PDB file of C-alpha atoms in Angstrom:
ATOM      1  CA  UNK L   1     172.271 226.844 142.240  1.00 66.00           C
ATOM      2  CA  UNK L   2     175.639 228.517 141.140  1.00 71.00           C
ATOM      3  CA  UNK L   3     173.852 229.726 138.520  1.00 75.00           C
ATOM      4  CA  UNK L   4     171.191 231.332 140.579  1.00 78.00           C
ATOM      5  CA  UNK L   5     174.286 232.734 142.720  1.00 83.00           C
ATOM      6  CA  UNK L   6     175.769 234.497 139.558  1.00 85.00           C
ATOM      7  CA  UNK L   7     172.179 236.000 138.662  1.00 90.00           C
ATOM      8  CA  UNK L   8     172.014 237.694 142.222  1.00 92.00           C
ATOM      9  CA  UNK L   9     175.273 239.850 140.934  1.00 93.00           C
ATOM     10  CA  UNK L  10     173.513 240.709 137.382  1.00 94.00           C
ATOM     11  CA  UNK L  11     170.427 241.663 139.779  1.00 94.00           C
ATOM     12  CA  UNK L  12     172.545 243.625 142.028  1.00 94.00           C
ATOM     13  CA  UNK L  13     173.830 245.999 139.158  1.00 95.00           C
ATOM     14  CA  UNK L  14     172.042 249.410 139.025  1.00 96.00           C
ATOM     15  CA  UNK L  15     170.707 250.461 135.937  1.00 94.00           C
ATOM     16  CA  UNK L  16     173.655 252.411 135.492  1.00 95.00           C
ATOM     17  CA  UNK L  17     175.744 249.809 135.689  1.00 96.00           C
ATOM     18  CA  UNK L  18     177.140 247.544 133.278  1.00 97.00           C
ATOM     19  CA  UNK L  19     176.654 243.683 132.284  1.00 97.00           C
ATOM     20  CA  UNK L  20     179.418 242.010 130.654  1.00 98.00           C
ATOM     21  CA  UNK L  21     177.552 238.117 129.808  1.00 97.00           C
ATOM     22  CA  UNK L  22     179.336 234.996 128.081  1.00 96.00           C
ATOM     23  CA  UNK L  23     177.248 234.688 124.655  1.00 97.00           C
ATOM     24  CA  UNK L  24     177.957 231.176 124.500  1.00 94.00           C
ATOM     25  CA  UNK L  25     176.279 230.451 127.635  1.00 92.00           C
ATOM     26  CA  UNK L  26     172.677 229.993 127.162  1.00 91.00           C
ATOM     27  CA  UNK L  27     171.864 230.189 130.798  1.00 90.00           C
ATOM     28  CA  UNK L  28     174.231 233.060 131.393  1.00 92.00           C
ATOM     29  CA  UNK L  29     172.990 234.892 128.289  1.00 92.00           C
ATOM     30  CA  UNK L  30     169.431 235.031 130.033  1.00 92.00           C
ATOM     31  CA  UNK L  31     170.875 237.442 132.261  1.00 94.00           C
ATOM     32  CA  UNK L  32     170.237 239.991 129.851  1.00 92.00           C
ATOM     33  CA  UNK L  33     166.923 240.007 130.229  1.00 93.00           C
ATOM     34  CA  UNK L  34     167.158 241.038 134.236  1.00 94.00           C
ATOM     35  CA  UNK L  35     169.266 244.188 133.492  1.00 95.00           C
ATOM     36  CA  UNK L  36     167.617 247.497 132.012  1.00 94.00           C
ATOM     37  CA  UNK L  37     170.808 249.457 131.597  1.00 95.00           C
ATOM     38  CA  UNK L  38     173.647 248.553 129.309  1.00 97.00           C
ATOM     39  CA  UNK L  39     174.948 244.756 128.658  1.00 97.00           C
ATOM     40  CA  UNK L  40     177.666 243.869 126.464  1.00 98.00           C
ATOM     41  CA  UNK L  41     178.871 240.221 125.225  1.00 98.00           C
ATOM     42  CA  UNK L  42     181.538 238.079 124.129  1.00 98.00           C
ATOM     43  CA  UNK L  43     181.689 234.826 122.871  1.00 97.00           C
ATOM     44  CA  UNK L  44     182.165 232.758 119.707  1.00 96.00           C
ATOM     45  CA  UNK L  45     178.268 233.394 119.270  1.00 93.00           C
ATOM     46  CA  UNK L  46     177.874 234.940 115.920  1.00 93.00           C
ATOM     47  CA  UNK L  47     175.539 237.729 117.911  1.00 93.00           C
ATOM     48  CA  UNK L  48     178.621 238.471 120.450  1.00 97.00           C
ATOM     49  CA  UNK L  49     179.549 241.930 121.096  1.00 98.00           C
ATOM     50  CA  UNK L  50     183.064 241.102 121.211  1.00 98.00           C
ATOM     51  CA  UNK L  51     183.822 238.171 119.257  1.00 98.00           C
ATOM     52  CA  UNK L  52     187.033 237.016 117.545  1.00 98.00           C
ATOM     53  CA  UNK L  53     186.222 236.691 113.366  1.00 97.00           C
ATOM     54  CA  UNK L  54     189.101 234.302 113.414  1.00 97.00           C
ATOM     55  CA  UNK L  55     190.456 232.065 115.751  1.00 96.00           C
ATOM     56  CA  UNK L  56     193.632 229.534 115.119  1.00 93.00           C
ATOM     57  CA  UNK L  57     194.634 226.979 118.291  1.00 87.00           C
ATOM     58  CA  UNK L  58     198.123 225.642 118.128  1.00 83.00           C
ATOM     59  CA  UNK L  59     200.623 223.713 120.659  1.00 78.00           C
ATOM     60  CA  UNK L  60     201.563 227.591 122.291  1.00 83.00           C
ATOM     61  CA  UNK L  61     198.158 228.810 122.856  1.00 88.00           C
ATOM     62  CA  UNK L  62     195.598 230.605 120.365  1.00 92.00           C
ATOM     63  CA  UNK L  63     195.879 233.519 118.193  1.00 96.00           C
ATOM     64  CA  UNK L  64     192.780 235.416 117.068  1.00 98.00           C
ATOM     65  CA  UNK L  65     191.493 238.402 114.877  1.00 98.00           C
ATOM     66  CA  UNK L  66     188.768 240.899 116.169  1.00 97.00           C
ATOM     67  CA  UNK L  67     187.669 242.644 113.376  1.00 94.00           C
ATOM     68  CA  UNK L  68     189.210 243.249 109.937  1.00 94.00           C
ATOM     69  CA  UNK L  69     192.592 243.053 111.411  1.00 95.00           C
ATOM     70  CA  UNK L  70     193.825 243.668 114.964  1.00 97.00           C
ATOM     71  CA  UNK L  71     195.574 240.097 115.817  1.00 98.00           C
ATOM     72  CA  UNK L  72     195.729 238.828 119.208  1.00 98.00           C
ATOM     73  CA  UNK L  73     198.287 236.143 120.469  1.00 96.00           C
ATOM     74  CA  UNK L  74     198.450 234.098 123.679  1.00 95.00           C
ATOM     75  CA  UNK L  75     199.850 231.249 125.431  1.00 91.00           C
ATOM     76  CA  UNK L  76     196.074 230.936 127.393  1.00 89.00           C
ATOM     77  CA  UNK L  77     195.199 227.077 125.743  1.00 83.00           C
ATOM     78  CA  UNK L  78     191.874 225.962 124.772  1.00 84.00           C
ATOM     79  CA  UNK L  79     188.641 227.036 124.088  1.00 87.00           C
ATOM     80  CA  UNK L  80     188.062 228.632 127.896  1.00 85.00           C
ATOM     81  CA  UNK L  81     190.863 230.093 127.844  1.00 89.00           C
ATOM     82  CA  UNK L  82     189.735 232.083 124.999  1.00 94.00           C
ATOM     83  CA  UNK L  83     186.883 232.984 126.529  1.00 94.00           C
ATOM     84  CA  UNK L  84     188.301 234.575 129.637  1.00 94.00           C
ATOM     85  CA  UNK L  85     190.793 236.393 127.212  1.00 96.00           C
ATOM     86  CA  UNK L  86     187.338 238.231 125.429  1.00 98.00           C
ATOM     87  CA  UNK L  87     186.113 238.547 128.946  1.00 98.00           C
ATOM     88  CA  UNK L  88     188.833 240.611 129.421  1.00 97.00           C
ATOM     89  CA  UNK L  89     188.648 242.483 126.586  1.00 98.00           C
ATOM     90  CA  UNK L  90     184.835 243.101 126.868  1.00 98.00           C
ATOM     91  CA  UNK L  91     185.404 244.373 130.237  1.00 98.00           C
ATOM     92  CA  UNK L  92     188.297 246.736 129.110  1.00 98.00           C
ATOM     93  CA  UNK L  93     186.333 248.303 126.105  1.00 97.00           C
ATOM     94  CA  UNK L  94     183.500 249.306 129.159  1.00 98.00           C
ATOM     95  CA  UNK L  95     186.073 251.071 130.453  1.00 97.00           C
ATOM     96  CA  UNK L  96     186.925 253.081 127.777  1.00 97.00           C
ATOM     97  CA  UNK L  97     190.123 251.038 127.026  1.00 98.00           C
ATOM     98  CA  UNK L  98     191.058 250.311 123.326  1.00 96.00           C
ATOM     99  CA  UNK L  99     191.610 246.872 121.981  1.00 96.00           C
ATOM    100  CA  UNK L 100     194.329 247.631 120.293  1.00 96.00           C
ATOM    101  CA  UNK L 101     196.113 248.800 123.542  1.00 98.00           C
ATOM    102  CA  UNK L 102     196.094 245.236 125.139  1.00 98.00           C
ATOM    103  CA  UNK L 103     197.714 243.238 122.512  1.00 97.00           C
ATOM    104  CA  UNK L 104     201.101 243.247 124.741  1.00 97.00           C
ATOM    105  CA  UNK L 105     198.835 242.431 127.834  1.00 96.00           C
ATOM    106  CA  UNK L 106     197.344 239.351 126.463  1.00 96.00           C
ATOM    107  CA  UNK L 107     200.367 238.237 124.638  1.00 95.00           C
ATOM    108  CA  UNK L 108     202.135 238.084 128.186  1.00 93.00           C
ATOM    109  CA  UNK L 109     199.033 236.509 129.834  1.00 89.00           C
ATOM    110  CA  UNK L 110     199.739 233.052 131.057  1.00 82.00           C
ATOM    111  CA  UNK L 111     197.651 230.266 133.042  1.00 81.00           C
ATOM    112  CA  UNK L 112     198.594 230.060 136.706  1.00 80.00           C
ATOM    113  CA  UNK L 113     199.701 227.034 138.398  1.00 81.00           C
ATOM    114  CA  UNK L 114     196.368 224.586 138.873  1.00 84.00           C
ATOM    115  CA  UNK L 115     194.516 226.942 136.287  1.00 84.00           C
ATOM    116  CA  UNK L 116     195.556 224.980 133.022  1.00 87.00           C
ATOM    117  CA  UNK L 117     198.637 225.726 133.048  1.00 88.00           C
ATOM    118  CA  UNK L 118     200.983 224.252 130.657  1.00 90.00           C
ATOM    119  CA  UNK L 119     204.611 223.464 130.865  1.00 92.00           C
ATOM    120  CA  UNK L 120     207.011 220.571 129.993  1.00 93.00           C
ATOM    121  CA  UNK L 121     208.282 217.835 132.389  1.00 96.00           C
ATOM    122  CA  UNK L 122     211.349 215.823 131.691  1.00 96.00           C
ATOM    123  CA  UNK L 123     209.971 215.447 127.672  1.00 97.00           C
ATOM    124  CA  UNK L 124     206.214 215.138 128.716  1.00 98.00           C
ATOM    125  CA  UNK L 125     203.704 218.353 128.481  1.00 96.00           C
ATOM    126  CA  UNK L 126     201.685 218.246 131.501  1.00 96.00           C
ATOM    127  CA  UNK L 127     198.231 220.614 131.779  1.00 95.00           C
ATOM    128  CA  UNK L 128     198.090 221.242 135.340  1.00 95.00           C
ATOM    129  CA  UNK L 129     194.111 222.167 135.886  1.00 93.00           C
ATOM    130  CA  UNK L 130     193.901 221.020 139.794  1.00 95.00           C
ATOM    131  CA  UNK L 131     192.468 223.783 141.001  1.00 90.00           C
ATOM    132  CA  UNK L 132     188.819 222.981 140.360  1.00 90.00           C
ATOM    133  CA  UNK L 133     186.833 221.272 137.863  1.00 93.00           C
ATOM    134  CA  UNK L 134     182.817 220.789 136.819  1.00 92.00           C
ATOM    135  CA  UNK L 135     181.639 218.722 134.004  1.00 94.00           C
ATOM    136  CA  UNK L 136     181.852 221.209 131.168  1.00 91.00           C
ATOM    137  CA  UNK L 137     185.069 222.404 132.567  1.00 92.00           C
ATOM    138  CA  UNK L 138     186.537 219.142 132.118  1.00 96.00           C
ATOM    139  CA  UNK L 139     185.081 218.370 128.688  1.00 95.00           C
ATOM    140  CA  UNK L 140     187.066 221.121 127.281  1.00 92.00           C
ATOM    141  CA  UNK L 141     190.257 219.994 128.928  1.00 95.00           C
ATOM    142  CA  UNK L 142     189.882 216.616 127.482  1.00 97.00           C
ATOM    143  CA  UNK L 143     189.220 218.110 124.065  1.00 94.00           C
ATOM    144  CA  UNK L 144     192.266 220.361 124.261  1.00 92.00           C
ATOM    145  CA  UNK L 145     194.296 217.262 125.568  1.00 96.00           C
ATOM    146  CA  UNK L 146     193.054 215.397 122.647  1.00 95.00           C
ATOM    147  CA  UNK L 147     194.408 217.811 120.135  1.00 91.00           C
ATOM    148  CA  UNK L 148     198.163 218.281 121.694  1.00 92.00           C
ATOM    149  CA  UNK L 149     200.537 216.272 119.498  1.00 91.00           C
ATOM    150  CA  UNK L 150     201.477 213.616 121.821  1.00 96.00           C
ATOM    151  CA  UNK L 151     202.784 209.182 121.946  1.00 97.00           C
ATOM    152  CA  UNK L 152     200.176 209.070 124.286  1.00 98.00           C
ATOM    153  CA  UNK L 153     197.613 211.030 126.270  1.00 98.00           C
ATOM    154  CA  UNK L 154     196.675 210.623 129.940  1.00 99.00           C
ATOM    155  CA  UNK L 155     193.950 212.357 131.889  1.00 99.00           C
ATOM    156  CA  UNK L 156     194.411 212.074 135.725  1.00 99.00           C
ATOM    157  CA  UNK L 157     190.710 213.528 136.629  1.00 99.00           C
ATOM    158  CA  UNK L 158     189.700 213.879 140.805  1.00 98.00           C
ATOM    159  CA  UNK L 159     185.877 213.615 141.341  1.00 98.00           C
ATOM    160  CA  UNK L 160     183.875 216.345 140.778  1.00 96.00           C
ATOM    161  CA  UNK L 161     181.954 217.900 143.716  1.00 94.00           C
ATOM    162  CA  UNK L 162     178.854 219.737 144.751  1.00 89.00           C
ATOM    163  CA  UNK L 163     176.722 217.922 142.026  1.00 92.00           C
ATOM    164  CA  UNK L 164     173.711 216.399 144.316  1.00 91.00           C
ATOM    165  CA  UNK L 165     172.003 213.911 143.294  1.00 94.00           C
ATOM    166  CA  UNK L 166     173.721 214.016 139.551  1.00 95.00           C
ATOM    167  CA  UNK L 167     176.787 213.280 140.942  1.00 97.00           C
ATOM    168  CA  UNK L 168     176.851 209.591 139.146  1.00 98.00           C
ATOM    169  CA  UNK L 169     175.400 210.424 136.654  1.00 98.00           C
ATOM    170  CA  UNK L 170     177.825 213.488 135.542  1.00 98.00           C
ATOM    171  CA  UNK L 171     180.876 211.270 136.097  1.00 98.00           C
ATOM    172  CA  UNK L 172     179.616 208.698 134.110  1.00 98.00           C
ATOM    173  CA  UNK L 173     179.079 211.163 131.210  1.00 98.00           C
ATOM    174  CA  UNK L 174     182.739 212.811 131.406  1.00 98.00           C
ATOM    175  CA  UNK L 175     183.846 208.858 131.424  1.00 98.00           C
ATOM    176  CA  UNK L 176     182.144 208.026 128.045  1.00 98.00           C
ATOM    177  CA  UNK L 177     183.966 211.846 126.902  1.00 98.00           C
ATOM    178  CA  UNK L 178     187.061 209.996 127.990  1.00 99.00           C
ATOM    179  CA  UNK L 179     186.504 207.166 125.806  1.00 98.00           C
ATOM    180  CA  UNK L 180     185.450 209.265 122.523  1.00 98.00           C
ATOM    181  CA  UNK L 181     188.246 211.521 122.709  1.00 97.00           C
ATOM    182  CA  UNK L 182     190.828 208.343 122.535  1.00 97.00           C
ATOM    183  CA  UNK L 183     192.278 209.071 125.990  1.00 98.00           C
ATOM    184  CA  UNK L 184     194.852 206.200 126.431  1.00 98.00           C
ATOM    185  CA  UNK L 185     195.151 206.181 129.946  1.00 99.00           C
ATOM    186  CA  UNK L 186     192.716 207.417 132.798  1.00 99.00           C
ATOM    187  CA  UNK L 187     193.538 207.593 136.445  1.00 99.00           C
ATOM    188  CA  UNK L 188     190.141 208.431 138.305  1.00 99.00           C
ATOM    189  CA  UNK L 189     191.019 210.006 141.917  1.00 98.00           C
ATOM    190  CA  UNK L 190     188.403 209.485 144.910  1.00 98.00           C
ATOM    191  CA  UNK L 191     184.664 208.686 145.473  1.00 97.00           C
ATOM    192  CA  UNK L 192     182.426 208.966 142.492  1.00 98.00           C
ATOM    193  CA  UNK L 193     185.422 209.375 140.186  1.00 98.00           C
ATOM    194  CA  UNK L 194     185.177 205.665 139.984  1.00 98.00           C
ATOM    195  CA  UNK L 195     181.909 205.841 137.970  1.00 99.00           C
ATOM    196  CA  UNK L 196     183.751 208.058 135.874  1.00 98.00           C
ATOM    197  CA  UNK L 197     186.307 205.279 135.106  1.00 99.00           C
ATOM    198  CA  UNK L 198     183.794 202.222 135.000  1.00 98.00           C
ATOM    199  CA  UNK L 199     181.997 204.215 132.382  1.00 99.00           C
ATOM    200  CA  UNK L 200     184.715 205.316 130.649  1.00 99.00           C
ATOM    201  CA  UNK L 201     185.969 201.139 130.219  1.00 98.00           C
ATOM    202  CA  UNK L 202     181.970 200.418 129.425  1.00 98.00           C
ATOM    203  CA  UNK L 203     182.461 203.336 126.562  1.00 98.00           C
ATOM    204  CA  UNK L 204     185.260 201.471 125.061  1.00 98.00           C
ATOM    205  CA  UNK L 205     188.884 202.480 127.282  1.00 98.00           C
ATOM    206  CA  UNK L 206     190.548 198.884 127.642  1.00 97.00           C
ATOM    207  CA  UNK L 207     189.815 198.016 131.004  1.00 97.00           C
ATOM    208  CA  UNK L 208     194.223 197.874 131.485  1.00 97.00           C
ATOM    209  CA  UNK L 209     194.122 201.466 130.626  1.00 98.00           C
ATOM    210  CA  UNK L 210     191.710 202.400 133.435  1.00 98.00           C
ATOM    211  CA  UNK L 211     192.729 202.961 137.161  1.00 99.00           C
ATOM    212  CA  UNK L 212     191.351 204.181 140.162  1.00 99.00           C
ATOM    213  CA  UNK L 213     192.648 205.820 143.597  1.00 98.00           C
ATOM    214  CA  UNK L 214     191.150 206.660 146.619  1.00 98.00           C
ATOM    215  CA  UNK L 215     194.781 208.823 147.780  1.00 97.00           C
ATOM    216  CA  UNK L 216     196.238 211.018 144.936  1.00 98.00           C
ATOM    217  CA  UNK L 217     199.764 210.852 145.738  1.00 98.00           C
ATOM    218  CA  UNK L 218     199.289 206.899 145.101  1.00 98.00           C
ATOM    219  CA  UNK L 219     197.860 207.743 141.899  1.00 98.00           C
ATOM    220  CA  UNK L 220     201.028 210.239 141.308  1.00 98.00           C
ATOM    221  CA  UNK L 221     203.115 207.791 142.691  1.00 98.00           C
ATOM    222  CA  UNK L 222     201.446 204.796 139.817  1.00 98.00           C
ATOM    223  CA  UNK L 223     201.846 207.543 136.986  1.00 98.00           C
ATOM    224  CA  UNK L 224     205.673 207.592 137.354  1.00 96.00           C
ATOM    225  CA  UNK L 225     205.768 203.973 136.299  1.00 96.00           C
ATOM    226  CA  UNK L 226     203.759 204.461 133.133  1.00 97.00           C
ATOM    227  CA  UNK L 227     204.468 208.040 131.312  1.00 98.00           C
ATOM    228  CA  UNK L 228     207.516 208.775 129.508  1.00 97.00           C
ATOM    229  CA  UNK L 229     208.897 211.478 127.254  1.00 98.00           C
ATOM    230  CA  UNK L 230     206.501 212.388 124.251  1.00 98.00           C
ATOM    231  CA  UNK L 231     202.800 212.032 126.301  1.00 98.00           C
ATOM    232  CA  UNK L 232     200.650 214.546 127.645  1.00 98.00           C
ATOM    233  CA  UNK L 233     198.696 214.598 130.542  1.00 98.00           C
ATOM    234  CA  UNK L 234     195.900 216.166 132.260  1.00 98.00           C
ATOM    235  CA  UNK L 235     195.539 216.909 135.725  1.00 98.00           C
ATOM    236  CA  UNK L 236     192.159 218.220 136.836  1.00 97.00           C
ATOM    237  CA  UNK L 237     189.492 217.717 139.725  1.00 93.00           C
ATOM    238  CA  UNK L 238     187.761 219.728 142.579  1.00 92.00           C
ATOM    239  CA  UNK L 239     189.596 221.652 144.665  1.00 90.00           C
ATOM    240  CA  UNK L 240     189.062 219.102 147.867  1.00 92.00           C
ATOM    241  CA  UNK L 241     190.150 216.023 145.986  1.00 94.00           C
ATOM    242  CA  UNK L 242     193.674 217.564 145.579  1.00 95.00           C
ATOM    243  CA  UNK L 243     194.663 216.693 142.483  1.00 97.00           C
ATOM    244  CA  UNK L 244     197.723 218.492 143.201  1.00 97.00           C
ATOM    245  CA  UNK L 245     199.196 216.109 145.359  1.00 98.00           C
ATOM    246  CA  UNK L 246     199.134 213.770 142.251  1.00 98.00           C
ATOM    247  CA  UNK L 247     201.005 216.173 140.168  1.00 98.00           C
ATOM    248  CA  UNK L 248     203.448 216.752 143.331  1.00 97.00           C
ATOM    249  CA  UNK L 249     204.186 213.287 143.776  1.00 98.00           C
ATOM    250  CA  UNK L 250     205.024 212.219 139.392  1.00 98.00           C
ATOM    251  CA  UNK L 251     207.174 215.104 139.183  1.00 97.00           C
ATOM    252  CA  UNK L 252     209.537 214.097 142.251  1.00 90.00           C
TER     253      UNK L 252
END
């Protein structure tokens, strides 16, 4: 259905207009096919209109190349966040705006609070994410929280809404993500985020490491007794299960 939502906007466009479409998306790519004026693209897909030739992640953020040799660097972490950085840039070129010209602009570009975020926190990195989350969305946080250097890592993860009747199912399957990217400690927060941590312990996470809240300043409250200085940890979830509050209540 959200999909479906963003197709009315692509739709919408007059054939003057201009559609700027994530490559990588195969749904979102489709789009394309709606539109008879111009679309452009970005994306790691090799067919992307804008699309970095190299890309290197590292503890501050990602650095990439477009084209033989205009670098890019930014503190935006991950894999999405690299995407919304050659959104950015796709969207500038249609304006006539030069690639080269934004190299500053990205370079100062940072992740707002609840938008992944990261900062440091008495000797632990903490990725704040709490503003939303969807299966995919989390995936890639866990895979980015996987690759920080870190003692330990800990993914505090609030249910995911507005997923009908695949609700379970999707939890389950970001639990069992959990598991293969050697989280060390999940806290699930509210409703159906409990499937997420029963499948997560089924997947392989020792059943000590696995904990579940219906409140999330309890589950903030829990956390201060069992991170210390050198792990990193995830906070993510839907906007309603206020993840936040978690956060709000281990940094006190």
């Amino acid at each position: 259905n959200v999909a479906l939502a963003k197709r009315e906007l692509i739709e919408a466009l007059p054939p003057a207009g201009v559609a700027v479409l994530n490559a990588d998306d195969p749904l979102v790519a489709r789009f394309r096919e709606i539109h008879p004026g111009r679309t452009v693209t970005f994306g790691l897909d090799e067919g992307a209109d804008v699309r970095p030739e190299v890309v290197e992640h590292n503890p501050d953020g990602v650095r990439f190349r477009l084209g033989d040799s205009l670098w890019f660097e930014s503190p935006m972490a991950g894999v999405h966040g690299l995407l919304n950085l050659l959104a950015g840039i796709a969207v500038a070129g249609v304006l006539g705006v030069e690639p080269r010209s934004l190299q500053g602009a990205v370079r100062a570009l940072g992740a707002g609070a609840g938008r992944g975020r990261r900062f440091l926190h008495q000797g632990i990195t903490i990725f704040d994410d709490c503003y939303n989350s969807n299966p995919e969305a989390v995936r890639r946080m866990l895979d980015l929280l996987q690759a920080e250097p870190a003692r330990r890592r800990i993914a505090v993860l609030g249910e995911m809404l507005e997923l009908g009747r695949w609700s379970e199912s999707l939890h389950r399957e970001v639990g069992r993500h959990v598991a293969a990217c050697g989280i060390q400690l999940l806290i699930g927060i509210r409703g159906a985020a409990s499937h997420m941590v029963d499948e997560a312990v089924k997947a392989g996470l020792s059943g000590s490491a696995a904990f579940f809240f219906e409140d999330s300043a309890e589950a903030g409250n829990f956390l201060r007794g069992q991170a210390g200085p050198g792990d990193a940890i995830l906070f993510k979830g839907s906007r309603a299960t206020r993840v936040e509050k978690a956060l709000e209540s281990f940094m006190k």
